mmCIF file with all atom_site columns, C-alpha atoms in Angstrom:
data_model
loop_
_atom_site.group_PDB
_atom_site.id
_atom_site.type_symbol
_atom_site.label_atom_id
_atom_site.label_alt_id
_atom_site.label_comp_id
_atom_site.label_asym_id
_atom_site.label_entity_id
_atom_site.label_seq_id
_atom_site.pdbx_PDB_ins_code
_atom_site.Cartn_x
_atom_site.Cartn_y
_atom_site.Cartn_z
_atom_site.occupancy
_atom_site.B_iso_or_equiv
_atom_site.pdbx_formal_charge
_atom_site.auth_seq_id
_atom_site.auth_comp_id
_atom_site.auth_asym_id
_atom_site.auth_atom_id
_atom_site.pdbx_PDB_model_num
ATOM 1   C CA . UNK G 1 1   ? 72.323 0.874   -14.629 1.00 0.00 ? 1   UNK G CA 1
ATOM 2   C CA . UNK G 1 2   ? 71.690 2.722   -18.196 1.00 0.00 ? 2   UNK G CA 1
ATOM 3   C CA . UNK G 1 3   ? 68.959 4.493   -18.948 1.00 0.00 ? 3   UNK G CA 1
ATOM 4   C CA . UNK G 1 4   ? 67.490 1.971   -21.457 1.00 0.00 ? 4   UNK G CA 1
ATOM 5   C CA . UNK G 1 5   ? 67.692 -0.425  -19.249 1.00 0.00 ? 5   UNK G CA 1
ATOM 6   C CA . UNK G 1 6   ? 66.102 1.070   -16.238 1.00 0.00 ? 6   UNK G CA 1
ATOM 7   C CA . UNK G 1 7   ? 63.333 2.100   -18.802 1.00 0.00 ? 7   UNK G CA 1
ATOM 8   C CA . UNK G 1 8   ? 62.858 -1.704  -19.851 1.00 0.00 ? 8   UNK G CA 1
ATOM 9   C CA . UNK G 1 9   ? 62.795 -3.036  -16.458 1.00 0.00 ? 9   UNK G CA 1
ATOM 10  C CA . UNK G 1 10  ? 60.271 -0.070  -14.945 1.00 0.00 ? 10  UNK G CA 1
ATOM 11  C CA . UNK G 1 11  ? 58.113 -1.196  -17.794 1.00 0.00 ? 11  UNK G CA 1
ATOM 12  C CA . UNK G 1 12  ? 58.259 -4.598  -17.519 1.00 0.00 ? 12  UNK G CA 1
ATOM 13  C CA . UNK G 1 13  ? 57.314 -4.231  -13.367 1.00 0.00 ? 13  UNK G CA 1
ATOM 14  C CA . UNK G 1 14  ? 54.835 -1.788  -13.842 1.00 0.00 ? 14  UNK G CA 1
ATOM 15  C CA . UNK G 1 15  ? 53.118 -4.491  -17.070 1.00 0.00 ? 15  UNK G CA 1
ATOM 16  C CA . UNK G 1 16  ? 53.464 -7.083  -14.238 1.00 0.00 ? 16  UNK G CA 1
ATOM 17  C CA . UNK G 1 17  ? 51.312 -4.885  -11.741 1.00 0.00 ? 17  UNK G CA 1
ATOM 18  C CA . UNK G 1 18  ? 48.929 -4.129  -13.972 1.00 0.00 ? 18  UNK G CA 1
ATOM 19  C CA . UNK G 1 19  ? 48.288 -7.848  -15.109 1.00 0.00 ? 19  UNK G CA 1
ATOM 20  C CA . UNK G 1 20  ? 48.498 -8.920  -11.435 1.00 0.00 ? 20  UNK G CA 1
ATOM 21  C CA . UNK G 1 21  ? 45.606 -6.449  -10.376 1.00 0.00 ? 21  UNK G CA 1
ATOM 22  C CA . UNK G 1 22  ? 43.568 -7.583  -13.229 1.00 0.00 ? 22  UNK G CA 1
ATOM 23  C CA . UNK G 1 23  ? 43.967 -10.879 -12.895 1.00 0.00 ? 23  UNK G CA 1
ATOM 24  C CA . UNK G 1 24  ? 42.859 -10.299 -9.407  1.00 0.00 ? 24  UNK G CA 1
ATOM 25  C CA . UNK G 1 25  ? 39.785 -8.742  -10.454 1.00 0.00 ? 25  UNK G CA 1
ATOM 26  C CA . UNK G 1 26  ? 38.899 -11.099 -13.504 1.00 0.00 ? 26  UNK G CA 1
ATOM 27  C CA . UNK G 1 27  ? 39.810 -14.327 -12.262 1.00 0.00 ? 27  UNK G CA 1
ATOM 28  C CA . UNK G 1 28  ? 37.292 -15.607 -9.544  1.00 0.00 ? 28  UNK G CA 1
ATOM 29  C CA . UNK G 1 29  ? 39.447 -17.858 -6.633  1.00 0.00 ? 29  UNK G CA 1
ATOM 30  C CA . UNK G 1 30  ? 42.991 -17.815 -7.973  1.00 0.00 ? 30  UNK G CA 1
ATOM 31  C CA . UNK G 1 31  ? 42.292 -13.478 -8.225  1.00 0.00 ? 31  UNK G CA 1
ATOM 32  C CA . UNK G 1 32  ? 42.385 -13.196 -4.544  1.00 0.00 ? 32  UNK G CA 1
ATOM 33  C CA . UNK G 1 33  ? 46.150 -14.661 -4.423  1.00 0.00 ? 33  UNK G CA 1
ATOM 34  C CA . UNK G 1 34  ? 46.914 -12.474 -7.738  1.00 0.00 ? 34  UNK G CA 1
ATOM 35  C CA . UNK G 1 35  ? 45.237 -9.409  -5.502  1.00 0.00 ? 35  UNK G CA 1
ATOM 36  C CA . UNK G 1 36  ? 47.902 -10.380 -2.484  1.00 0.00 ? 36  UNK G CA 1
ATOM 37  C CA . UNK G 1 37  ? 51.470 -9.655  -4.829  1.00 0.00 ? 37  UNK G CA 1
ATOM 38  C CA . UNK G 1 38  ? 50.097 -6.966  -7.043  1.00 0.00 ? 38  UNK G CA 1
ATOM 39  C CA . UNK G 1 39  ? 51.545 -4.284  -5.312  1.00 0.00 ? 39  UNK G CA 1
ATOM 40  C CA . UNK G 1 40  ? 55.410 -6.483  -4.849  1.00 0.00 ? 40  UNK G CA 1
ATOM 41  C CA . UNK G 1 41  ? 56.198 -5.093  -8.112  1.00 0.00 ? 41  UNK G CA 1
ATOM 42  C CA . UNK G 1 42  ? 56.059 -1.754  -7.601  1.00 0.00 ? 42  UNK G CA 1
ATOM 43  C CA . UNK G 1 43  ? 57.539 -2.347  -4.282  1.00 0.00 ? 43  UNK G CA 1
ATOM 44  C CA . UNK G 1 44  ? 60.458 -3.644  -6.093  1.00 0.00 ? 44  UNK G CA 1
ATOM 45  C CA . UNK G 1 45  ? 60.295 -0.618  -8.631  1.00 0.00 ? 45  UNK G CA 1
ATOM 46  C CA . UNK G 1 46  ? 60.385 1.692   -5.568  1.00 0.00 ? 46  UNK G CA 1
ATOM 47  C CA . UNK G 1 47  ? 63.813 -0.258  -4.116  1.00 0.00 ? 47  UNK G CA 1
ATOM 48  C CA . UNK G 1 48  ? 65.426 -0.254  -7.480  1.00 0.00 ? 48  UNK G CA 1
ATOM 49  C CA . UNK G 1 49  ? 64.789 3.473   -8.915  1.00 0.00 ? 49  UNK G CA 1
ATOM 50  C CA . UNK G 1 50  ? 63.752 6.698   -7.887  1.00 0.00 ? 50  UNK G CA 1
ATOM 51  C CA . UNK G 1 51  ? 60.777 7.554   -6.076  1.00 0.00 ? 51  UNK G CA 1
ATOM 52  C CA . UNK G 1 52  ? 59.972 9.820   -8.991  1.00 0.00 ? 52  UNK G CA 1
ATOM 53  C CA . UNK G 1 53  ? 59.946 6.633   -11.158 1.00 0.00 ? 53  UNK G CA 1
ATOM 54  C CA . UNK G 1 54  ? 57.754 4.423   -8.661  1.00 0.00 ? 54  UNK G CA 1
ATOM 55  C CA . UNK G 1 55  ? 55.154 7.600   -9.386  1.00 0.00 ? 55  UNK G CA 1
ATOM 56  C CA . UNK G 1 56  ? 54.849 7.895   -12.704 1.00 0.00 ? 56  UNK G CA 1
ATOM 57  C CA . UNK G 1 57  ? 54.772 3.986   -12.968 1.00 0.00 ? 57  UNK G CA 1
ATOM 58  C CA . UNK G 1 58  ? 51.676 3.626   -10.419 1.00 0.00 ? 58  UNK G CA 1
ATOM 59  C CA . UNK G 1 59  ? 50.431 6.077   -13.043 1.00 0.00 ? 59  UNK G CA 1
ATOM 60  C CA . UNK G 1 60  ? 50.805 4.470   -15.509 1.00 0.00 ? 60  UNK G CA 1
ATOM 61  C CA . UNK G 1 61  ? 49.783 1.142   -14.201 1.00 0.00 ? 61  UNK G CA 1
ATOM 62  C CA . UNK G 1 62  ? 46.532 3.126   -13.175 1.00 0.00 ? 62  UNK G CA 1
ATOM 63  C CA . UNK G 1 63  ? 45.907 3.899   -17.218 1.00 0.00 ? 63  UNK G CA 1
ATOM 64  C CA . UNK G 1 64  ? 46.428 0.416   -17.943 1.00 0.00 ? 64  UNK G CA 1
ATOM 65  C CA . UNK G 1 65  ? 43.785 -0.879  -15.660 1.00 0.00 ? 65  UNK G CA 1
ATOM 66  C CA . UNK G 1 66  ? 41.486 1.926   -16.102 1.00 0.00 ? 66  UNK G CA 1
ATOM 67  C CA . UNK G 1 67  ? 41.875 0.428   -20.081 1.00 0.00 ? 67  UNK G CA 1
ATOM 68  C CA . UNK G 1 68  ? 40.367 -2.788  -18.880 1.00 0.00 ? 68  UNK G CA 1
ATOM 69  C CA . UNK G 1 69  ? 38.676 -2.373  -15.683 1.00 0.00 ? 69  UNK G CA 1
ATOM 70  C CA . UNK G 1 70  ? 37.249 1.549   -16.252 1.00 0.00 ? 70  UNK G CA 1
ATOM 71  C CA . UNK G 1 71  ? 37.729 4.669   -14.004 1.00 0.00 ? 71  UNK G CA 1
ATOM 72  C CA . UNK G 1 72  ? 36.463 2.393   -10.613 1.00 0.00 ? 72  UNK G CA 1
ATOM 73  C CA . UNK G 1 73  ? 39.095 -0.102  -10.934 1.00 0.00 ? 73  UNK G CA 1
ATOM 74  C CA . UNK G 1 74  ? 41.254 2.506   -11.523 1.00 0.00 ? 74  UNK G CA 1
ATOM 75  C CA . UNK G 1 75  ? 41.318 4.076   -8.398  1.00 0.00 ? 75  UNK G CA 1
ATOM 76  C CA . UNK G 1 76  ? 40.757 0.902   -6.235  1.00 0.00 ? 76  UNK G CA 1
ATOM 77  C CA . UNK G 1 77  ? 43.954 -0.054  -8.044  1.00 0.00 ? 77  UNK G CA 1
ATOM 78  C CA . UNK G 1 78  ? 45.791 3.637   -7.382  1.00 0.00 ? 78  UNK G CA 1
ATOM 79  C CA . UNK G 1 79  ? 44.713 4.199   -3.741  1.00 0.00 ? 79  UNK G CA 1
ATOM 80  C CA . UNK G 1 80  ? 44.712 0.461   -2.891  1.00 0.00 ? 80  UNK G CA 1
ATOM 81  C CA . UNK G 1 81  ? 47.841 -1.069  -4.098  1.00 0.00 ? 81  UNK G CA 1
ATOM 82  C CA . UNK G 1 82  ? 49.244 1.805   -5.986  1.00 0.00 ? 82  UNK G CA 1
ATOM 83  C CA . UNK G 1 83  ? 49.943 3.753   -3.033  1.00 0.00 ? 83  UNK G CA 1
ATOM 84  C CA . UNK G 1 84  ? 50.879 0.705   -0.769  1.00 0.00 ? 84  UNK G CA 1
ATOM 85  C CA . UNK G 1 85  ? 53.512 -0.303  -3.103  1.00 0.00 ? 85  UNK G CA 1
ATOM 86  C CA . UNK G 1 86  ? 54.887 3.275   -3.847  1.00 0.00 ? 86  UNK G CA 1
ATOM 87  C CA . UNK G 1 87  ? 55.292 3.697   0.172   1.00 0.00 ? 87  UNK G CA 1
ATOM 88  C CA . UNK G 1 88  ? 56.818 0.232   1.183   1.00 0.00 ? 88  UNK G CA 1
ATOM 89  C CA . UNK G 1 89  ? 59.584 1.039   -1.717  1.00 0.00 ? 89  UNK G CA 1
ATOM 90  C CA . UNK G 1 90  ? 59.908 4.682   -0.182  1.00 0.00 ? 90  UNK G CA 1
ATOM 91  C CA . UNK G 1 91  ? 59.851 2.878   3.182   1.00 0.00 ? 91  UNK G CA 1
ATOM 92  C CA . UNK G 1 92  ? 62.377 0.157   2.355   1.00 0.00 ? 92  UNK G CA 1
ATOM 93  C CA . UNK G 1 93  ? 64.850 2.838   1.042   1.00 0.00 ? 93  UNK G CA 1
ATOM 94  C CA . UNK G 1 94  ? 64.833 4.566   4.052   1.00 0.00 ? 94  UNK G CA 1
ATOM 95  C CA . UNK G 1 95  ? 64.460 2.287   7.122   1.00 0.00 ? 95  UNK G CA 1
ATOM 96  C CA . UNK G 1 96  ? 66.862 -0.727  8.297   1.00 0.00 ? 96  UNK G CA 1
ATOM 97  C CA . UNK G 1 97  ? 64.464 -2.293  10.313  1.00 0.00 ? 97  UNK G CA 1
ATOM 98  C CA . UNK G 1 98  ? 62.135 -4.217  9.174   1.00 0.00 ? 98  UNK G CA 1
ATOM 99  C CA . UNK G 1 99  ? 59.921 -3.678  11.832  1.00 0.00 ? 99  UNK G CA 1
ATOM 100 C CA . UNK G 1 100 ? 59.422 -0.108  11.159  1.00 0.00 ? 100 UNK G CA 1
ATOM 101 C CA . UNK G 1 101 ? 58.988 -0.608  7.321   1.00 0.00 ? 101 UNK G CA 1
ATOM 102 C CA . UNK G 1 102 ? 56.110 -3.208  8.281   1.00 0.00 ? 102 UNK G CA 1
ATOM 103 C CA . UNK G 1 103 ? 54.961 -0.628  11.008  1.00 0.00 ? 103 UNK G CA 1
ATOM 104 C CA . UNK G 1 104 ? 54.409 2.151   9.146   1.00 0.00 ? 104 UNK G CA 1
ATOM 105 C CA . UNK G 1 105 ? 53.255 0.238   5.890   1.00 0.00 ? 105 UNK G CA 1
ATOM 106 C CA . UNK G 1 106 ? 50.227 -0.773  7.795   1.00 0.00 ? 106 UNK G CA 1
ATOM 107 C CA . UNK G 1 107 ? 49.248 2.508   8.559   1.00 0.00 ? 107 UNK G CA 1
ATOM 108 C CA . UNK G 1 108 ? 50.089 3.674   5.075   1.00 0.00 ? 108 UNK G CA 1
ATOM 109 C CA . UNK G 1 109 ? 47.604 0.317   3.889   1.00 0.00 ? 109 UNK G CA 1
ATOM 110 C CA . UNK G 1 110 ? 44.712 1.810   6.955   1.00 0.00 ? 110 UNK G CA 1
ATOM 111 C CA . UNK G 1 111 ? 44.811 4.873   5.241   1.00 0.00 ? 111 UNK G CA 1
ATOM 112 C CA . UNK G 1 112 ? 44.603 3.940   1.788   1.00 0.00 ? 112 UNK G CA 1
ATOM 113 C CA . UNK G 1 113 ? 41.795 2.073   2.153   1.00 0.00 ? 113 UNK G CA 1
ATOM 114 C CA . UNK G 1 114 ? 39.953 4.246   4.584   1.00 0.00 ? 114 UNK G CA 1
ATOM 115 C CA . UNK G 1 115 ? 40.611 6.968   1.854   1.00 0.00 ? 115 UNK G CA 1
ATOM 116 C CA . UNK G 1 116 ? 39.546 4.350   -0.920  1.00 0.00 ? 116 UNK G CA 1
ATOM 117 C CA . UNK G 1 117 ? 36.161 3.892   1.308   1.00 0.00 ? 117 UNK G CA 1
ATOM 118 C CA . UNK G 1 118 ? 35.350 7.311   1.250   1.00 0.00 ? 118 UNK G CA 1
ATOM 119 C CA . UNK G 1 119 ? 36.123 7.278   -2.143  1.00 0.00 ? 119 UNK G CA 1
ATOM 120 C CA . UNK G 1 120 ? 33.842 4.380   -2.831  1.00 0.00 ? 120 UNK G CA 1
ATOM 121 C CA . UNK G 1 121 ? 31.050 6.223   -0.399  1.00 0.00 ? 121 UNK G CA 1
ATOM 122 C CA . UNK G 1 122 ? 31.262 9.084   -2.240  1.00 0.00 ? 122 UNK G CA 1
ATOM 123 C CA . UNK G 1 123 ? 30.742 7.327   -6.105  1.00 0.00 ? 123 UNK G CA 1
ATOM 124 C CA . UNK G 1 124 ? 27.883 4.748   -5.176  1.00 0.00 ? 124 UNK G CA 1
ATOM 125 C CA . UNK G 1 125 ? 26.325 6.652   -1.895  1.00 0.00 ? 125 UNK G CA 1
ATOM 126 C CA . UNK G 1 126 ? 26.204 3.174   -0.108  1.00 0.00 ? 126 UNK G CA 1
ATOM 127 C CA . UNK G 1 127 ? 28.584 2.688   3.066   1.00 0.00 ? 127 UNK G CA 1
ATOM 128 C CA . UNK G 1 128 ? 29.323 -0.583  3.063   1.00 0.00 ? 128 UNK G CA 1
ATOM 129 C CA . UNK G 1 129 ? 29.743 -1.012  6.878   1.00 0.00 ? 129 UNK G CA 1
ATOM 130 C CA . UNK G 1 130 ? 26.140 -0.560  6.481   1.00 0.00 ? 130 UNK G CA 1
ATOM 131 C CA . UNK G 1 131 ? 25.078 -2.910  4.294   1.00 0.00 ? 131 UNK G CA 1
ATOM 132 C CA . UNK G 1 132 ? 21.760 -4.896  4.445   1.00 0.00 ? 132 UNK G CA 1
ATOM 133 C CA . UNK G 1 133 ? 20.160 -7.460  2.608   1.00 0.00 ? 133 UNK G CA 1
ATOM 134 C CA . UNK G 1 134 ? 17.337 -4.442  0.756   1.00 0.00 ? 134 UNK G CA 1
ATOM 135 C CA . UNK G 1 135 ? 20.425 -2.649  -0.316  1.00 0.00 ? 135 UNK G CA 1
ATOM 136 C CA . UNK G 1 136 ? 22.388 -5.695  -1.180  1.00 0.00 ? 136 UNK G CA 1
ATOM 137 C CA . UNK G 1 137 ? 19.531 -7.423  -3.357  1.00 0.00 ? 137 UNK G CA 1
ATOM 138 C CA . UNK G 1 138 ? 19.257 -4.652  -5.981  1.00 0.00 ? 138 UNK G CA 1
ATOM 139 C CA . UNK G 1 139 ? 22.746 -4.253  -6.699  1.00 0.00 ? 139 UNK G CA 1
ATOM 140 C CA . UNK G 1 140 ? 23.086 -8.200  -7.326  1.00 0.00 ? 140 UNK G CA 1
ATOM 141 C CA . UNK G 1 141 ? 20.134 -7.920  -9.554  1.00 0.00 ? 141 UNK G CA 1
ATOM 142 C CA . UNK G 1 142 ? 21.146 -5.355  -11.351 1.00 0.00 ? 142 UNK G CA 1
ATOM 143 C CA . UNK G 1 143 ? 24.798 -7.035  -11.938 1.00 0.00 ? 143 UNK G CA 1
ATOM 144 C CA . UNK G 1 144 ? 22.955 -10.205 -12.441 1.00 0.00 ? 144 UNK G CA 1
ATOM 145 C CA . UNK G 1 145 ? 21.281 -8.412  -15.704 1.00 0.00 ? 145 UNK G CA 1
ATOM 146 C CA . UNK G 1 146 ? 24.388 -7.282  -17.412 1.00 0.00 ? 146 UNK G CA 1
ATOM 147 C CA . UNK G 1 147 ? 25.855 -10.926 -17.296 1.00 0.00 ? 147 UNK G CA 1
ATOM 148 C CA . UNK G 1 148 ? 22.450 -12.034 -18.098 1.00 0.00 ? 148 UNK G CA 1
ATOM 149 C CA . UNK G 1 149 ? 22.809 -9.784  -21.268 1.00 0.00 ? 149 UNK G CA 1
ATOM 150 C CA . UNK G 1 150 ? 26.021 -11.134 -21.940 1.00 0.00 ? 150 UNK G CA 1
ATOM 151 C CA . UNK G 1 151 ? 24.646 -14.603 -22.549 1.00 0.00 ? 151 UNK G CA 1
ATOM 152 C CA . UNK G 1 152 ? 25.337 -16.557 -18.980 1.00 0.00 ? 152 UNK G CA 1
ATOM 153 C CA . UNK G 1 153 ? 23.188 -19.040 -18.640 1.00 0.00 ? 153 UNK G CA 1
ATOM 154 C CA . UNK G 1 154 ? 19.870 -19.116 -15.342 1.00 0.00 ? 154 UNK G CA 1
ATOM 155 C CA . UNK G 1 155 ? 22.366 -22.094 -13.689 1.00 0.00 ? 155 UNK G CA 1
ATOM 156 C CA . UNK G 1 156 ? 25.678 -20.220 -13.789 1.00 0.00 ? 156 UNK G CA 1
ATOM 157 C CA . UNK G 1 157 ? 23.595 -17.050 -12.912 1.00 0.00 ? 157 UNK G CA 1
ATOM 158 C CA . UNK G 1 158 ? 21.976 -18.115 -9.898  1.00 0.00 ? 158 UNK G CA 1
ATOM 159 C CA . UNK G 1 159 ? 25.111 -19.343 -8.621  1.00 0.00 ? 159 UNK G CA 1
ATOM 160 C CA . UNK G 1 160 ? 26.712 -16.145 -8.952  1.00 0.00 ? 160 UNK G CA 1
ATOM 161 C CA . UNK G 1 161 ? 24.343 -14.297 -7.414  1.00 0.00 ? 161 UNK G CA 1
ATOM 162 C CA . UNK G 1 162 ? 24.834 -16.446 -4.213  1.00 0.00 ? 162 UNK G CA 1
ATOM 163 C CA . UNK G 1 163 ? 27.997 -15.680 -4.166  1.00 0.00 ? 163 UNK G CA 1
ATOM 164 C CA . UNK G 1 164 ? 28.100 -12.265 -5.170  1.00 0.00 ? 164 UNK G CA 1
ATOM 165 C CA . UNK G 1 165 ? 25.664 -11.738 -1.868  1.00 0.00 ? 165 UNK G CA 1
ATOM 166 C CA . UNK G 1 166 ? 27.595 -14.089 0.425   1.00 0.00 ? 166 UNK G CA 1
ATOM 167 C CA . UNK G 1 167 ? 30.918 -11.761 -0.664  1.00 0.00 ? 167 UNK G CA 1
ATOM 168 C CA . UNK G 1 168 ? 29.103 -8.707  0.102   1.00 0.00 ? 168 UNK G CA 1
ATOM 169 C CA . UNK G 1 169 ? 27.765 -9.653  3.525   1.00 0.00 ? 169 UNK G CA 1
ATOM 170 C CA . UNK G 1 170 ? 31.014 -10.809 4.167   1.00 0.00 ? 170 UNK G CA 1
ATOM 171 C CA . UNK G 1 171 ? 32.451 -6.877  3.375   1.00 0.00 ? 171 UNK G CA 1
ATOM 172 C CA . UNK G 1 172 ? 31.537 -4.928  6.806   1.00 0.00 ? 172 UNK G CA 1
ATOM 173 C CA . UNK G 1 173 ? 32.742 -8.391  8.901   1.00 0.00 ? 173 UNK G CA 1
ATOM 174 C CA . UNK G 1 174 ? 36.079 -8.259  6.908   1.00 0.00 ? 174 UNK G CA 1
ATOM 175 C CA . UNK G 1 175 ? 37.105 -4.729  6.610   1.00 0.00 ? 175 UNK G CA 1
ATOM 176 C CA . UNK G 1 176 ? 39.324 -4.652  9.966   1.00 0.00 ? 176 UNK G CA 1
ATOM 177 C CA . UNK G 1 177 ? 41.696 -7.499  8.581   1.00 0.00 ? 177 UNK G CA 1
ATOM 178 C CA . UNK G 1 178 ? 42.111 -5.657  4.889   1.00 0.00 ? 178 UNK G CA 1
#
């Protein structure tokens, strides 16, 4: 494969990642099936090229959402499918069986997110396998407020907010099966 090519084609599955993840975070049902394959194309990146080349394009997937999404989604994007997808390619290069690339790309996914929880401990100060209903409350009013500001209407708000609380009581029961 030439070199313009392999440049075009890195691009084009790093663009797709990118769009994948935010679509995932922007779009409220369909984003959770968008959140699933975000990290196939830089699998795919990882089986085609050089490890060197899945790298730099998790980084620069990581600038694109930070573009959109800020510094936050950056790194949920980096250590949470960033990572994942960087070692399943590494994996699928170097194991037969698919056994032992599924294997050890769970405990590559356990220990990105356990190191994108500590991350997240260490940005808001609130462990979220601790969460309660006081320290769930202000957040959701205080995120309630900016899309207030932003013109949604006391309907489409109070709606939100119910969900935004049943998702994040939800958070410490589904952790194990992320």
């Amino acid at each position: 494969m030439d070199r313009t090519r392999a440049m075009v084609e890195s691009s084009l599955l790093v663009a797709l990642s990118a769009v994948l993840f935010l679509a995932g975070h922007f779009l409220p049902i369909v984003g959770m099936a968008f959140s699933l394959v975000c990290p196939a194309p830089l699998v795919v990146l990882g089986l085609r090229h050089s490890l060197g080349r899945a790298v730099l394009g998790v980084a620069v997937a990581t600038v694109i959402t930070a573009a959109f999404t800020g510094a936050v989604g950056a790194l949920f994007f980096c250590f949470g499918f960033g990572f994942l997808g960087i070692a399943l390619g590494a994996l699928g290069r170097r194991y037969d069986k698919a056994v032992d690339i599924v294997l050890y790309g769970i405990l590559v996914s356990i220990g990105s997110k356990l190191l994108l929880m500590l991350i997240a401990v260490k940005l808001t100060g609130i462990n979220p396998f601790g969460l309660e209903e006081a320290e769930i409350m202000p957040m959701i009013e205080r995120i309630a407020s900016i899309y207030s500001g932003l013109g949604m209407s006391e309907e489409a708000l109070s709606l939100a907010k119910e969900q935004m609380r049943a998702t994040l009581s939800l958070i410490p029961v589904i952790f194990p099966a992320l």
